[in-house]
Coordinates of C-alpha atoms and ligand atoms in Angstrom, one line a residue:
X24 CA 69.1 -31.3 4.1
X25 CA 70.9 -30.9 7.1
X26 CA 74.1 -29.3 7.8
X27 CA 76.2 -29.4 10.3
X28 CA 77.6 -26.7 13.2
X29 CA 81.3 -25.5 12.8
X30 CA 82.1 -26.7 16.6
X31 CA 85.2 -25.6 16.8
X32 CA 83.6 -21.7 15.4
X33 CA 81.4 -21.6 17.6
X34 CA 83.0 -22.6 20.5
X35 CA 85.1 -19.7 19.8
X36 CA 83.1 -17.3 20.8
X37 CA 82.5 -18.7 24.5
X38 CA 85.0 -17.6 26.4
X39 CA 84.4 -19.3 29.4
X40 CA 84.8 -22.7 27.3
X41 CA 88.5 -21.7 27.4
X42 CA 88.9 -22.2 31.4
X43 CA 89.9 -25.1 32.8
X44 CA 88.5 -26.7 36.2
X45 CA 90.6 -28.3 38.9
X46 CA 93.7 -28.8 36.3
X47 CA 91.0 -30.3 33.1
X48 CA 89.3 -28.3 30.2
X49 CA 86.2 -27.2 31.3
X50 CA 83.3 -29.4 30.6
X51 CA 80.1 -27.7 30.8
X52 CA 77.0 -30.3 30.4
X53 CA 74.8 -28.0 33.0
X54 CA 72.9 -26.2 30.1
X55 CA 69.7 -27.1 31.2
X56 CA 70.5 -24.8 34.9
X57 CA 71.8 -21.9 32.3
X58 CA 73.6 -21.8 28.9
X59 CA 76.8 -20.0 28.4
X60 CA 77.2 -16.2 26.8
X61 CA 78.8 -15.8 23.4
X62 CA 80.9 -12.6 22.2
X63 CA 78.3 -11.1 20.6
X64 CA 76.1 -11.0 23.4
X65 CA 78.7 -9.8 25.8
X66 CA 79.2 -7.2 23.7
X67 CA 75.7 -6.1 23.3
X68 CA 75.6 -5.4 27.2
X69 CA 79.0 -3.5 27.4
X70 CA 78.3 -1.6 24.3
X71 CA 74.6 -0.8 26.3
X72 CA 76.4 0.1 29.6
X73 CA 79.6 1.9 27.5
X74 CA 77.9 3.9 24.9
X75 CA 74.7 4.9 25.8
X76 CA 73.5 4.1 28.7
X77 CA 70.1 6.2 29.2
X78 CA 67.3 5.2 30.2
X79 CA 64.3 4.4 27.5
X80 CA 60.7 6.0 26.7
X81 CA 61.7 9.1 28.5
X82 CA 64.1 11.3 26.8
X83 CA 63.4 13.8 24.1
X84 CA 67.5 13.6 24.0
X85 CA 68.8 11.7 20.4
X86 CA 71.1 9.0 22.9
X87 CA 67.8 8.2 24.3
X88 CA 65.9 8.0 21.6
X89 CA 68.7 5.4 20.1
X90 CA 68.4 3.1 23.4
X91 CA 64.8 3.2 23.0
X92 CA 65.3 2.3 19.6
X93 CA 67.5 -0.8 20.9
X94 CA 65.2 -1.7 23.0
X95 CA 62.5 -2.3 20.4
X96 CA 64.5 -3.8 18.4
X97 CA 65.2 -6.1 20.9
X98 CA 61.8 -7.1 20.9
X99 CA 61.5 -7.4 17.2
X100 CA 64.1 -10.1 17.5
X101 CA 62.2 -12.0 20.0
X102 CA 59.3 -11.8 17.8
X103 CA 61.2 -13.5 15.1
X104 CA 62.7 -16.6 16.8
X105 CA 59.3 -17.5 17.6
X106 CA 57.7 -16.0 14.3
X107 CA 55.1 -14.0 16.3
X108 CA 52.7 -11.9 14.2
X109 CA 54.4 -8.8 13.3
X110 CA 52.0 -6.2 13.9
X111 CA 50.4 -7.4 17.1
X112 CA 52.9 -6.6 19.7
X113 CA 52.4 -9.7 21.6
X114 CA 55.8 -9.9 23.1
X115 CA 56.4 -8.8 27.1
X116 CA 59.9 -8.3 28.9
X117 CA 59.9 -10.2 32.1
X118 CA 62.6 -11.3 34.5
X119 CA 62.7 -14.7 33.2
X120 CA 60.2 -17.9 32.7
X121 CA 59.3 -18.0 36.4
X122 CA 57.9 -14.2 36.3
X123 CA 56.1 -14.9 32.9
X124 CA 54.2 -18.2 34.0
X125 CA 53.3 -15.8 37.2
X126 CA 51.9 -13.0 35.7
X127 CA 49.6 -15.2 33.5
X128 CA 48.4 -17.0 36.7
X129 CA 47.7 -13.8 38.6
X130 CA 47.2 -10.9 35.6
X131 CA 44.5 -13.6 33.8
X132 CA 44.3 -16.5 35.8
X133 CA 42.7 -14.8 38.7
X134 CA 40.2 -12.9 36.2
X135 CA 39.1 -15.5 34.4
X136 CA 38.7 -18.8 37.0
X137 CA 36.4 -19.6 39.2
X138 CA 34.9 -22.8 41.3
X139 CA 34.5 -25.6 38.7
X140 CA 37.0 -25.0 36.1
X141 CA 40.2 -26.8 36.0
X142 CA 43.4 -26.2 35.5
X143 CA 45.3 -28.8 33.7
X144 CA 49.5 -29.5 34.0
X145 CA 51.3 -32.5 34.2
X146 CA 53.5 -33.9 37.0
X147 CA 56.8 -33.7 35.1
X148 CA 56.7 -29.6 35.3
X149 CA 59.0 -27.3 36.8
X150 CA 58.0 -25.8 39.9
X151 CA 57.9 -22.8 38.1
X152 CA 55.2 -24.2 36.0
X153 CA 53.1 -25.8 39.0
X154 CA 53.5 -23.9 42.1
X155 CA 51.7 -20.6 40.4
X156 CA 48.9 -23.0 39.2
X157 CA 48.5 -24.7 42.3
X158 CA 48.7 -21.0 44.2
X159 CA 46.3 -20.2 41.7
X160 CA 43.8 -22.6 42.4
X161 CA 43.6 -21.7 45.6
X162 CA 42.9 -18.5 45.5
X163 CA 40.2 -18.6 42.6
X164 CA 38.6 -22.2 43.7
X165 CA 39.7 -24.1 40.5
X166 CA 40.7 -27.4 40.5
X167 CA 44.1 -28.6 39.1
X168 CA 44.4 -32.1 37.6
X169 CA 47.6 -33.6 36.4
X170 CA 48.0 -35.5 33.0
X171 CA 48.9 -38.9 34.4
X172 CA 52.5 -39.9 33.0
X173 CA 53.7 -43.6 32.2
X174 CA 56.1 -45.0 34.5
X175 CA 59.3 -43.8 32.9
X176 CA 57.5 -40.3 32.7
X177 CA 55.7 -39.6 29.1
X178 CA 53.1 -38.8 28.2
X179 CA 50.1 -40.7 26.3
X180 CA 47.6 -39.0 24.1
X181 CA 45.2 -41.4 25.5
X182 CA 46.1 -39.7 29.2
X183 CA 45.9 -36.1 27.0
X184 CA 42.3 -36.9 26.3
X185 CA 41.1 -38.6 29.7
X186 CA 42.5 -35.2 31.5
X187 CA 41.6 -32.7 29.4
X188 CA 37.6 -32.4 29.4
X189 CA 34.8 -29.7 29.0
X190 CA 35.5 -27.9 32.6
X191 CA 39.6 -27.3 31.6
X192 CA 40.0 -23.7 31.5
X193 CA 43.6 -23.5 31.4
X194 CA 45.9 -25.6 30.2
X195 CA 49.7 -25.1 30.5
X196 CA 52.6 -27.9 30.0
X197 CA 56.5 -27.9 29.2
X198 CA 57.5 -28.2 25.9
X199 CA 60.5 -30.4 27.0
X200 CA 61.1 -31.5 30.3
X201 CA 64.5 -30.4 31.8
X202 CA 65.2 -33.4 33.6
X203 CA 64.9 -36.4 31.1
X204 CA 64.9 -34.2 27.8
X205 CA 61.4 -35.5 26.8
X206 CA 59.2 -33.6 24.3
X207 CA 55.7 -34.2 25.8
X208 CA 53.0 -34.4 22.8
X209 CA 52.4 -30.7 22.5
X210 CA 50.1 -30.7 19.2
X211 CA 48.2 -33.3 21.1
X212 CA 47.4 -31.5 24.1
X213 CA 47.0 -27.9 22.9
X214 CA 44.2 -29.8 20.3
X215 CA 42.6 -30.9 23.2
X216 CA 42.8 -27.9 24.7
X217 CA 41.5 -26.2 21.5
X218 CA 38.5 -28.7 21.4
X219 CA 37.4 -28.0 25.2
X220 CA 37.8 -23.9 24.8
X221 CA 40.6 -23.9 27.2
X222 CA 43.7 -21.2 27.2
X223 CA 47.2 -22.3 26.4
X224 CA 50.3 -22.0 28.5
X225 CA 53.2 -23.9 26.7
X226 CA 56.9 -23.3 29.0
X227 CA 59.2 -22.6 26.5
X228 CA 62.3 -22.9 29.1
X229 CA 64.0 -25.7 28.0
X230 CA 62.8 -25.4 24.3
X231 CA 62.6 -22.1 22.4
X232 CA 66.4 -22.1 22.7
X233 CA 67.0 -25.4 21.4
X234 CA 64.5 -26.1 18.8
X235 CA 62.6 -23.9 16.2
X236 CA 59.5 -22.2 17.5
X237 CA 56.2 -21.1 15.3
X238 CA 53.4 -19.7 17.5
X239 CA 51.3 -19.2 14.9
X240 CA 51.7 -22.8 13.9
X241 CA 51.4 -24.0 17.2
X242 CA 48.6 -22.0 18.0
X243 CA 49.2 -21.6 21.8
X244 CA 48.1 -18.7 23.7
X245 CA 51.1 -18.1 26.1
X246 CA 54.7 -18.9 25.6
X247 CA 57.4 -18.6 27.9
X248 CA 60.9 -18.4 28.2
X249 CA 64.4 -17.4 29.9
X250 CA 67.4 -15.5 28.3
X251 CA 70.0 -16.8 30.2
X252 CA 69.2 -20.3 29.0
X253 CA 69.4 -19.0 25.1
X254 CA 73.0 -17.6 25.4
X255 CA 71.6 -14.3 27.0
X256 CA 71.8 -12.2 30.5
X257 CA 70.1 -13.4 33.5
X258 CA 67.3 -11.4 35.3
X259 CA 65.5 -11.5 31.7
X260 CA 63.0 -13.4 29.6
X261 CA 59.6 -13.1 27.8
X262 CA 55.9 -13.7 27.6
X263 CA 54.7 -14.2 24.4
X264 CA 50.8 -13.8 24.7
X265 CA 48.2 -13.9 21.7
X266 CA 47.0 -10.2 21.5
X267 CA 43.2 -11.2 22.9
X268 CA 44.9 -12.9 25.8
X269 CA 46.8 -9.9 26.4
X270 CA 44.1 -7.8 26.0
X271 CA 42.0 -9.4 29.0
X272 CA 44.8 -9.6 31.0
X273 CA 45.5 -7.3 34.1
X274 CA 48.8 -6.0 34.8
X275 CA 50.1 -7.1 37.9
X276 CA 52.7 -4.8 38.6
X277 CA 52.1 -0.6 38.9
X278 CA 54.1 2.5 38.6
X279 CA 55.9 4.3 35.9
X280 CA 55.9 3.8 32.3
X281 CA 52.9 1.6 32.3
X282 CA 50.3 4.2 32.6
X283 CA 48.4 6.3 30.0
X284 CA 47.1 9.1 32.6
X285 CA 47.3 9.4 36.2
X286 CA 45.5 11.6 38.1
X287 CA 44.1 11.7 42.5
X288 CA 41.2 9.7 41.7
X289 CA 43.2 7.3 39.4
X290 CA 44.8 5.9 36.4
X291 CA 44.2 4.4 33.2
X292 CA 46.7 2.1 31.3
X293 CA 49.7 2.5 28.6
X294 CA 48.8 0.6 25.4
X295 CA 50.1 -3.2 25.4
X296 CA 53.3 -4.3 25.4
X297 CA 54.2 -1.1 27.8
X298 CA 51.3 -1.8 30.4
X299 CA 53.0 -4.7 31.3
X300 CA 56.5 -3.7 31.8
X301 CA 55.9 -1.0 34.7
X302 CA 59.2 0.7 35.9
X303 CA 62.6 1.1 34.4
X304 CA 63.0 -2.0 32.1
X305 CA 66.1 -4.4 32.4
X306 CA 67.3 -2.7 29.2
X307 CA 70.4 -4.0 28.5
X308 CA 69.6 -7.4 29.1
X309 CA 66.2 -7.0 26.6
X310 CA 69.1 -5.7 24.6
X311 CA 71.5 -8.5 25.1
X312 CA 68.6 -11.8 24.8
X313 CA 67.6 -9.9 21.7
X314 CA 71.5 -10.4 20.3
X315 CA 71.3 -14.1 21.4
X316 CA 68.0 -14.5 19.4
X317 CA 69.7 -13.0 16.2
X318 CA 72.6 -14.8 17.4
X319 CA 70.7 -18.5 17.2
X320 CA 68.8 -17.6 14.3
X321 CA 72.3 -17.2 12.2
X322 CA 73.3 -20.4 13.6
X323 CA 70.1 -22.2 13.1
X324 CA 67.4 -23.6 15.3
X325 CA 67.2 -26.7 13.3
X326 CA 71.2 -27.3 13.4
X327 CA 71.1 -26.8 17.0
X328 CA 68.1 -29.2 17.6
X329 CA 69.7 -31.7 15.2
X330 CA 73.0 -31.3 16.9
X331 CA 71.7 -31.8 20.4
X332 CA 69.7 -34.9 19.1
X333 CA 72.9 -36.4 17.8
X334 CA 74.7 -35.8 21.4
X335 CA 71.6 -37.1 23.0
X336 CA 71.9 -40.4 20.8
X337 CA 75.7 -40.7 22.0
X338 CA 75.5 -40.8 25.4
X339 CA 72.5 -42.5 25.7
X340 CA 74.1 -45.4 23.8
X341 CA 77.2 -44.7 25.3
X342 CA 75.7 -45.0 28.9
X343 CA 73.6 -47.8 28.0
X344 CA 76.2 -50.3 27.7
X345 CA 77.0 -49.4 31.4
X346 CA 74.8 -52.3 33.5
X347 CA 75.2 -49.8 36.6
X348 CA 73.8 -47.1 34.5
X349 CA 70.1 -46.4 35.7
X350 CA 68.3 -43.9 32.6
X351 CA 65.1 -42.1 33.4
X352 CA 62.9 -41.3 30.1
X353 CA 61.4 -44.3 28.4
X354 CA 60.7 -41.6 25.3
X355 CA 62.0 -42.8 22.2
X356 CA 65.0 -40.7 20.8
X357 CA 62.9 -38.9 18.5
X358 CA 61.2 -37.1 21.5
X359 CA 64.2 -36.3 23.5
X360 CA 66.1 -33.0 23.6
X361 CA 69.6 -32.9 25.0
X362 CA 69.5 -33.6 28.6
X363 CA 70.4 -36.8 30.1
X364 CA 69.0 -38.0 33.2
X365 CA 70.8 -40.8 35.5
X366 CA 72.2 -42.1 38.8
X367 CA 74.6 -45.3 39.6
X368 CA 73.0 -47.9 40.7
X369 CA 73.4 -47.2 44.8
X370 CA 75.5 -44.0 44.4
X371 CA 74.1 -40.7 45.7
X372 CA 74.0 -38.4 42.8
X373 CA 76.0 -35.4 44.9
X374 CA 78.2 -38.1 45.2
X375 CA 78.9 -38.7 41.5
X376 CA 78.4 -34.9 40.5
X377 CA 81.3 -33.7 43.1
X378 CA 83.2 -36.5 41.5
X379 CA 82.7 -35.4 38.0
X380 CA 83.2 -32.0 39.1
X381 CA 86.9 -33.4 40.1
X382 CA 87.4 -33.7 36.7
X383 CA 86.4 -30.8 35.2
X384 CA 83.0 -32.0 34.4
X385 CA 80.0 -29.4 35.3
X386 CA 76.8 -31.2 35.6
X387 CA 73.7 -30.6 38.3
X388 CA 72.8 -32.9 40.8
X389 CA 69.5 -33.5 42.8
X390 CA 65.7 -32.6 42.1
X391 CA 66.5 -30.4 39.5
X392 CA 63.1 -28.5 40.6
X393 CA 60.9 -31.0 40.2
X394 CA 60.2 -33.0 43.0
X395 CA 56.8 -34.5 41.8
X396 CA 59.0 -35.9 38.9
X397 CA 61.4 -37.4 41.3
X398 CA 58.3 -38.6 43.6
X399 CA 57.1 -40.3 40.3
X400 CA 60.5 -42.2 39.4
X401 CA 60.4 -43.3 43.7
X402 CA 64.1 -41.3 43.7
X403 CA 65.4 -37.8 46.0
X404 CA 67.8 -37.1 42.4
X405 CA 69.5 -37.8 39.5
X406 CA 72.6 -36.7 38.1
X407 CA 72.0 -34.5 34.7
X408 CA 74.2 -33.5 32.0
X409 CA 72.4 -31.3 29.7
X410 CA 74.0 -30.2 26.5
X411 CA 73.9 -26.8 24.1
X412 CA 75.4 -26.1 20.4
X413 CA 78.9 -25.9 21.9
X414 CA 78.6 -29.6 23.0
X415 CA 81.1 -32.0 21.6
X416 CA 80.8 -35.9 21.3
X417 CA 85.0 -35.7 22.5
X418 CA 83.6 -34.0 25.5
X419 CA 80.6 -36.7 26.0
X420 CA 83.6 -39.1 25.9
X421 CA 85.4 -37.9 28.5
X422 CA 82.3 -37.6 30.6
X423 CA 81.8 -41.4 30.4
X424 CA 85.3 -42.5 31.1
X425 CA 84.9 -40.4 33.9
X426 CA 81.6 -42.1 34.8
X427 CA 83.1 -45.6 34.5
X428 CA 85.9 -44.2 36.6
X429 CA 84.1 -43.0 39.4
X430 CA 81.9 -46.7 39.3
X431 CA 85.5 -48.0 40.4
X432 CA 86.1 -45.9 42.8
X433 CA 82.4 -45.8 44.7
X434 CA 82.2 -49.9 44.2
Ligands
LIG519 N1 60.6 -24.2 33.4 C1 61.5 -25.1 33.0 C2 61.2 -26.2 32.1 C3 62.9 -24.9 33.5 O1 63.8 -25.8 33.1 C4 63.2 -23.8 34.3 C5 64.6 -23.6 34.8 C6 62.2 -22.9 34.6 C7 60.9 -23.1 34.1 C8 62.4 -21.6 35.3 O2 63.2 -20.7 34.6 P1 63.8 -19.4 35.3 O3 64.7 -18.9 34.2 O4 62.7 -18.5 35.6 O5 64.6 -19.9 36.5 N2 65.3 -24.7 35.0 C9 66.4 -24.9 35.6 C10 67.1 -26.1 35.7 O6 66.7 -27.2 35.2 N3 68.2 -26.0 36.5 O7 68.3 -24.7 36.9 C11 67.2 -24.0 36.4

């Protein structure tokens, strides 16, 4: 049973979906870069910085006792949109995806590797998600391999099994790909991961805020993910961690709020999640990603995923019946989110973004931090428009007349 988004609701409550751009109605298809805030969540961080706006964990004062109270509950959403166990307090605040996937390379990487272990990724990452593991090798003499990808850039679970053997340690892959939308074979690789013993590291970036997310399902040790890409503030996101990952992790920052005692000879830890989250917290925007999580959990994960899917079937049918359109992804549309990846044949994608952007049309150009991927399709870019729940097929109409207009112009 599947029902479908009241668009024109929800695009209610973005008011930056109300501008227009050089003379045209916005169109925003850069999602994938960061989503856009709804009312809620705006309101969230004024009523933070308006009404009480204390600091947390400190004051014996009622105002705040009722941010700290916020705060947590901020948390508690979190938990919830990706149906963590409740009593385990295995969610961390971080500054966003990139600080998460560091602090699991440094806090347990760096514990826990040595010579002869492997680290396994796959060569369609972020950097965010394989410049930390190649760091980390580095420093702690492991060895990173890469799950070899098909030409257009999947993955096989034939290539899952030939990587990941008895000396993987770690193993830590996107959950989609935020250049060609794909949906590696998670279940695959964290079972072959499982099998060997090894740690789990899924990046949640382009996923938790597009599709639903059980941990406990999934059974992956780490998950992490950005606020500002799930209609929340920047400068925020989590670490989801399974409570005996968390427990022999080390922190990797020091200070206040994440100690138990201090004294001239030294210091012993706060309990977990607050010996990971030293210093004064980014408390309003823990408060405002934990309104965006209640905020896509009213609206639905699965609506959101199906809607994106159905946007993702449009232009790529739409755009296929343009010979100068070159694709990247050979994935099937079952195992593609809403980002679509492309360049005119012998156009430079700056070329056709600043082109689009004369329109109205907000997409991102270029390697989209992910060179290796690039290296792998022989290409320096590619011109990506990535979609969210405020998407409309109108809007992906406009975006290919445009694209067919700017063919006439460049050829
Ligand atoms: N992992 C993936 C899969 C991403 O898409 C991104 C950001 C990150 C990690 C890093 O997240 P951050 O919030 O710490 O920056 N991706 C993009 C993008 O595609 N365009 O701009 C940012």
């Amino acid at each position: 049973m599947t029902e479908t988004l009241d668009i024109s609701a929800v695009r209610a409550q973005f008011p930056v979906l109300s501008r227009e751009m050089r003379g045209h109605p916005l169109v925003y298809f850069d999602n994938g870069a960061t989503s856009l805030k709804p009312e809620p969540v705006l309101q969230a961080l004024e009523a933070y910085y308006r009404d009480y706006s204390v600091n947390i964990h400190r004051g014996v004062y009622e105002l705040s006792g009722y941010a700290t109270a916020q705060y947590d509950q901020a948390r508690e959403s979190l938990r919830r949109l990706i149906h963590a166990d409740p009593a385990a307090g295995e969610v961390i605040f971080t500054r966003g995806t990139t600080e998460s996937v560091n602090m699991v390379a440094t806090g347990w990487g760096l514990r826990h590797l040595g010579p002869g272990d492997e680290i396994v990724t796959t060569p369609l990452e972020h950097h965010s998600n394989m410049v930390p593991w190649q760091e980390l090798a580095k420093r702690s003499g492991a060895t990173l391999r890469y799950i070899p990808l098909t030409a257009g850039g999947s993955i096989t679970t034939e290539a899952v099994q030939e990587t990941i053997g008895p000396r993987a340690r770690l193993v830590a892959v996107s959950a989609m790909s935020n250049v060609t939308g794909y949906t590696p074979p998670v279940e695959a690789i964290l079972a072959a991961a499982r099998a060997v013993g090894a740690v789990t590291l899924l990046d949640g970036a382009q996923y938790v805020s597009h599709h639903p997310v059980d941990v406990q399902d999934l059974g992956c040790d780490f998950l992490v993910f950005s606020g500002h890409k799930m209609c929340g503030p920047t400068g925020i996101g989590a670490l989801y961690a399974r409570r005996e990952r968390l427990e022999e992790m080390d922190p990797v920052l020091f200070g206040g709020d994440m100690i138990e005692r201090v004294t001239l000879e030294g210091s012993t830890w706060a309990r977990i999640p607050e010996k990971f989250e030293a210093g004064t917290p980014n408390i309003a925007g823990a408060i405002g990603m934990g309104r965006a999580a209640e905020y896509l959990m009213e609206i639905g994960l699965d609506q959101i995923a199906d809607h994106e899917r159905r946007l993702f079937r449009v232009i790529a049918d739409r755009m296929g019946s343009l010979d100068y359109v070159v694709p990247y992804g050979d994935a099937p549309d079952t195992e593609r989110g809403g980002i679509y990846s492309f360049n005119l044949e012998g156009v430079h994608p700056h070329d056709v973004g600043s082109l689009l952007d004369q329109q109205g049309i907000a997409v991102r150009t270029g390697f989209h931090c992910a060179q290796p991927l690039m290296d792998h399709f022989g290409i320096s870019g590619t011109v990506r428009a990535s979609f969210y729940l405020y998407n409309t097929e109108d809007e992906i109409e406009r975006f290919v007349a445009a694209v067919e207009r700017i063919h006439g112009i460049l050829t």
